[in-house]
PDB file of C-alpha atoms in Angstrom:
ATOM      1  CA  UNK A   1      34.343  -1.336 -43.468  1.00  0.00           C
ATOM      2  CA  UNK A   2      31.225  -1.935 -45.521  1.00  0.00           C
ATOM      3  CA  UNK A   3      30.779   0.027 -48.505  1.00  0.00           C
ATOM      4  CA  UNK A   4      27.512   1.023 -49.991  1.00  0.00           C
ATOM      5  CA  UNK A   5      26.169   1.413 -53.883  1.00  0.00           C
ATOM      6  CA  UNK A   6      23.502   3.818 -54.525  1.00  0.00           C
ATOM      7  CA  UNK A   7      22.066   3.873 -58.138  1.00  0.00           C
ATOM      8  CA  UNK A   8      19.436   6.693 -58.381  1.00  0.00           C
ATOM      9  CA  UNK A   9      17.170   7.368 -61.084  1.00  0.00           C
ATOM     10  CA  UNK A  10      16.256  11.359 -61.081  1.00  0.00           C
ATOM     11  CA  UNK A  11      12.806  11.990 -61.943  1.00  0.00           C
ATOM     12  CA  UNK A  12      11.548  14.385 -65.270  1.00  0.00           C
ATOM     13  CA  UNK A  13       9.144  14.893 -67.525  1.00  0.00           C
ATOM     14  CA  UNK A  14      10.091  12.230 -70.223  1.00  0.00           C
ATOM     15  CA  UNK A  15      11.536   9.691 -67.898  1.00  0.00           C
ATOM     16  CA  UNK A  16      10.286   6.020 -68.190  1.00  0.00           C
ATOM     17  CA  UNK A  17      10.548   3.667 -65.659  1.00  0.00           C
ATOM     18  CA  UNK A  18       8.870   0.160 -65.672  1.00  0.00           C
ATOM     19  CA  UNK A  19       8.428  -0.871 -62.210  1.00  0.00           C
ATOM     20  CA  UNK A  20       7.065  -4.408 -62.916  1.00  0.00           C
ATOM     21  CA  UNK A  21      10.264  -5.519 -65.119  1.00  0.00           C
ATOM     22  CA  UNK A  22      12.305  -3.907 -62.229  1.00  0.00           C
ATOM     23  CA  UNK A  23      11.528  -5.886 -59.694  1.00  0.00           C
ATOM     24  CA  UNK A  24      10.701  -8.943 -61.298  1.00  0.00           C
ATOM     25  CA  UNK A  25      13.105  -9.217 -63.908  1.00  0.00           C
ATOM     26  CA  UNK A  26      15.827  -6.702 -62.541  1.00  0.00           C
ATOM     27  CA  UNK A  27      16.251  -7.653 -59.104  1.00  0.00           C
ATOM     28  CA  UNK A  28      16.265 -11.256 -59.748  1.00  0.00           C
ATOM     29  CA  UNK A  29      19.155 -10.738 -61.791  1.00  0.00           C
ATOM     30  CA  UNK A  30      20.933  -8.963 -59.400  1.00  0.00           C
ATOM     31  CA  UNK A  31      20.281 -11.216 -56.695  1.00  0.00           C
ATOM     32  CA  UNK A  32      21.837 -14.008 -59.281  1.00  0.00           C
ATOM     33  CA  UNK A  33      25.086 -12.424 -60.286  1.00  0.00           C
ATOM     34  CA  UNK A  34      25.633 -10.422 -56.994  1.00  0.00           C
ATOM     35  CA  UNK A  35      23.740 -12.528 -54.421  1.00  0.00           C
ATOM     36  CA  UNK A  36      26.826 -14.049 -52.832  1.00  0.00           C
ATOM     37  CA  UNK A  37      28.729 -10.753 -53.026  1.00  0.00           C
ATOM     38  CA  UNK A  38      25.847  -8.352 -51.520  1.00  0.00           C
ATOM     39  CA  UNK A  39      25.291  -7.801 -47.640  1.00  0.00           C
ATOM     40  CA  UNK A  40      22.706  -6.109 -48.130  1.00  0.00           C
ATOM     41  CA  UNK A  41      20.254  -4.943 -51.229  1.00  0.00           C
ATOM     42  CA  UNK A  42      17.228  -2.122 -50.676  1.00  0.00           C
ATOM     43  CA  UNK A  43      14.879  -0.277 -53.475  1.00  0.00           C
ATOM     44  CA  UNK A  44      12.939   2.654 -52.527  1.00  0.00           C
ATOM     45  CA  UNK A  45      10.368   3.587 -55.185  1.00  0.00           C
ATOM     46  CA  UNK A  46      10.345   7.863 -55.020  1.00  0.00           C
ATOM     47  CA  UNK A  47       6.455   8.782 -53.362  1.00  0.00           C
ATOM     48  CA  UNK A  48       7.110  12.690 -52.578  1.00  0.00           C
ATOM     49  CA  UNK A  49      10.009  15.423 -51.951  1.00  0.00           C
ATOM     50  CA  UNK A  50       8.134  16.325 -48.787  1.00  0.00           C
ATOM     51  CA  UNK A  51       4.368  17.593 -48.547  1.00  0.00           C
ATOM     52  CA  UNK A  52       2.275  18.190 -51.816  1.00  0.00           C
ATOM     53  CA  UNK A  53       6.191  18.163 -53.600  1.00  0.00           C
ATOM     54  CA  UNK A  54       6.560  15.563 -56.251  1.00  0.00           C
ATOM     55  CA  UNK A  55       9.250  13.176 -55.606  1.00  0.00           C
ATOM     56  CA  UNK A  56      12.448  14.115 -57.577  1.00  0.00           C
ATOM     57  CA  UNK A  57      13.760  10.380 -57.837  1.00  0.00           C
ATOM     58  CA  UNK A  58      11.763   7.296 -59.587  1.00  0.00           C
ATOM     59  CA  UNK A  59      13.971   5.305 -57.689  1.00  0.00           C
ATOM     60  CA  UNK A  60      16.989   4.855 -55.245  1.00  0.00           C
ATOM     61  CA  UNK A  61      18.694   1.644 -55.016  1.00  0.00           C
ATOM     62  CA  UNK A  62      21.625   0.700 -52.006  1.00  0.00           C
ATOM     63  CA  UNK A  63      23.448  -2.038 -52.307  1.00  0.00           C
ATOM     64  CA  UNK A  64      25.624  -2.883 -49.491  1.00  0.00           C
ATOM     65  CA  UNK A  65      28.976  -4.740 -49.901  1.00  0.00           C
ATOM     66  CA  UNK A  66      32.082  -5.598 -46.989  1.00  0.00           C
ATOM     67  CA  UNK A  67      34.541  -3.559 -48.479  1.00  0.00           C
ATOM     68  CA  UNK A  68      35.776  -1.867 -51.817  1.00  0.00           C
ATOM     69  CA  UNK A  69      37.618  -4.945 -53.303  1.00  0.00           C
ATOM     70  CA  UNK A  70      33.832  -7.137 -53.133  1.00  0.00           C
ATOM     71  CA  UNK A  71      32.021  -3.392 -54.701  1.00  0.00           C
ATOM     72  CA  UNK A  72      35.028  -3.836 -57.391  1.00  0.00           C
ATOM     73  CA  UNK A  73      34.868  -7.222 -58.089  1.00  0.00           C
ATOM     74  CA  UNK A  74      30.653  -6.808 -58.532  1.00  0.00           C
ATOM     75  CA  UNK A  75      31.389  -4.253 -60.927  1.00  0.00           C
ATOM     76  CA  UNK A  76      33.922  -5.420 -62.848  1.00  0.00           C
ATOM     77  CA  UNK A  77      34.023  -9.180 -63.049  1.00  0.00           C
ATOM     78  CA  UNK A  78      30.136  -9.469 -63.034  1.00  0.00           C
ATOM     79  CA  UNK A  79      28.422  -6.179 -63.624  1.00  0.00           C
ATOM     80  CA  UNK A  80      27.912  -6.593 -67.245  1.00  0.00           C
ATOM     81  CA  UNK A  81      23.988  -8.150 -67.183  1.00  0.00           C
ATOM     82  CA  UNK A  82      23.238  -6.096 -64.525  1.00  0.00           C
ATOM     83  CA  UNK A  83      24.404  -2.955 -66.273  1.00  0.00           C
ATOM     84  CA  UNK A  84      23.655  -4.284 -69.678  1.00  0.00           C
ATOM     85  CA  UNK A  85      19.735  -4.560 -68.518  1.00  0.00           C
ATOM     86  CA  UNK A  86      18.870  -0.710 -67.492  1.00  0.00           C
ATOM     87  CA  UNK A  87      17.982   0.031 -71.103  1.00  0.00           C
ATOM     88  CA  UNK A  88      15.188  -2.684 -70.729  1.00  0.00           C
ATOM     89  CA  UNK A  89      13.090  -0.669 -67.976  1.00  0.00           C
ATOM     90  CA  UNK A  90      14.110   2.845 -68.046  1.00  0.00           C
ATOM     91  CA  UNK A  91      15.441   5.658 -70.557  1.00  0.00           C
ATOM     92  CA  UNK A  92      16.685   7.575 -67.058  1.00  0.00           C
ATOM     93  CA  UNK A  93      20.824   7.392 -67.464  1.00  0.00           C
ATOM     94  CA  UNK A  94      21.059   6.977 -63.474  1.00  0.00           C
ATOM     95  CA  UNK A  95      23.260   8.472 -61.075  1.00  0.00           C
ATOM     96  CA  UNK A  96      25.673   6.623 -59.022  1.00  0.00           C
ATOM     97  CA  UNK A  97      27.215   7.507 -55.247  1.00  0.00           C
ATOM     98  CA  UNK A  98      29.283   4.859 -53.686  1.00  0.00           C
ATOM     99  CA  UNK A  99      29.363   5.296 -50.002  1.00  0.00           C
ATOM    100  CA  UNK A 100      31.621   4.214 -46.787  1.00  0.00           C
ATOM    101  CA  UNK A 101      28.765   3.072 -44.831  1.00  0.00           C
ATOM    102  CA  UNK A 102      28.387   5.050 -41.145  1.00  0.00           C
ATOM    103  CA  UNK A 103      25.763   3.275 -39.542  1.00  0.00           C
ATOM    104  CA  UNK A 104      22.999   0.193 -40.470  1.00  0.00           C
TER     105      UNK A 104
END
């Protein structure tokens, strides 16, 4: 059963996000150490909480992977650049919700 990776970066005040470096530089480098491990791989830039509500993420990321072992091995084995590389767009410490995958 496909499992999902959500990385969310909550909006505030002092938050920093670089949206240029993200998805030129960020996702690229995702796509080259995770590309043959990912099903799937969506970012959602944060527009509104609803009407006239600011939105309270900058940013959700889902990553979609077959199982657990594939999410592991992305983690572990090559998760280092990926991780490594946050600091480089954003001073948000984002959240993280992995996810058994319902319906897509």
């Amino acid at each position: 059963m496909s499992v999902s990776l959500q990385v969310i970066y909550p909006a505030s005040a002092e938050a920093i996000f670089d949206y240029d470096y993200y998805e030129n530089t960020h996702l690229p480098l995702v796509e080259e150490h995770w590309g043959e491990l990912m099903e799937t791989v969506e970012a959602s830039r944060g527009i509104a909480g609803g009407p006239d509500v600011p939105a309270p993420y900058l940013l959700i990321a889902t990553i979609t992977f077959a199982d657990m072992d594939t999410l592991d091995m992305a983690m572990g084995e090559k998760g280092g650049p990926i991780i490594d590389d946050v600091i480089n767009f954003t001073n948000v410490q984002p959240q993280i919700l992995v996810g058994q995958v319902l319906m897509s």
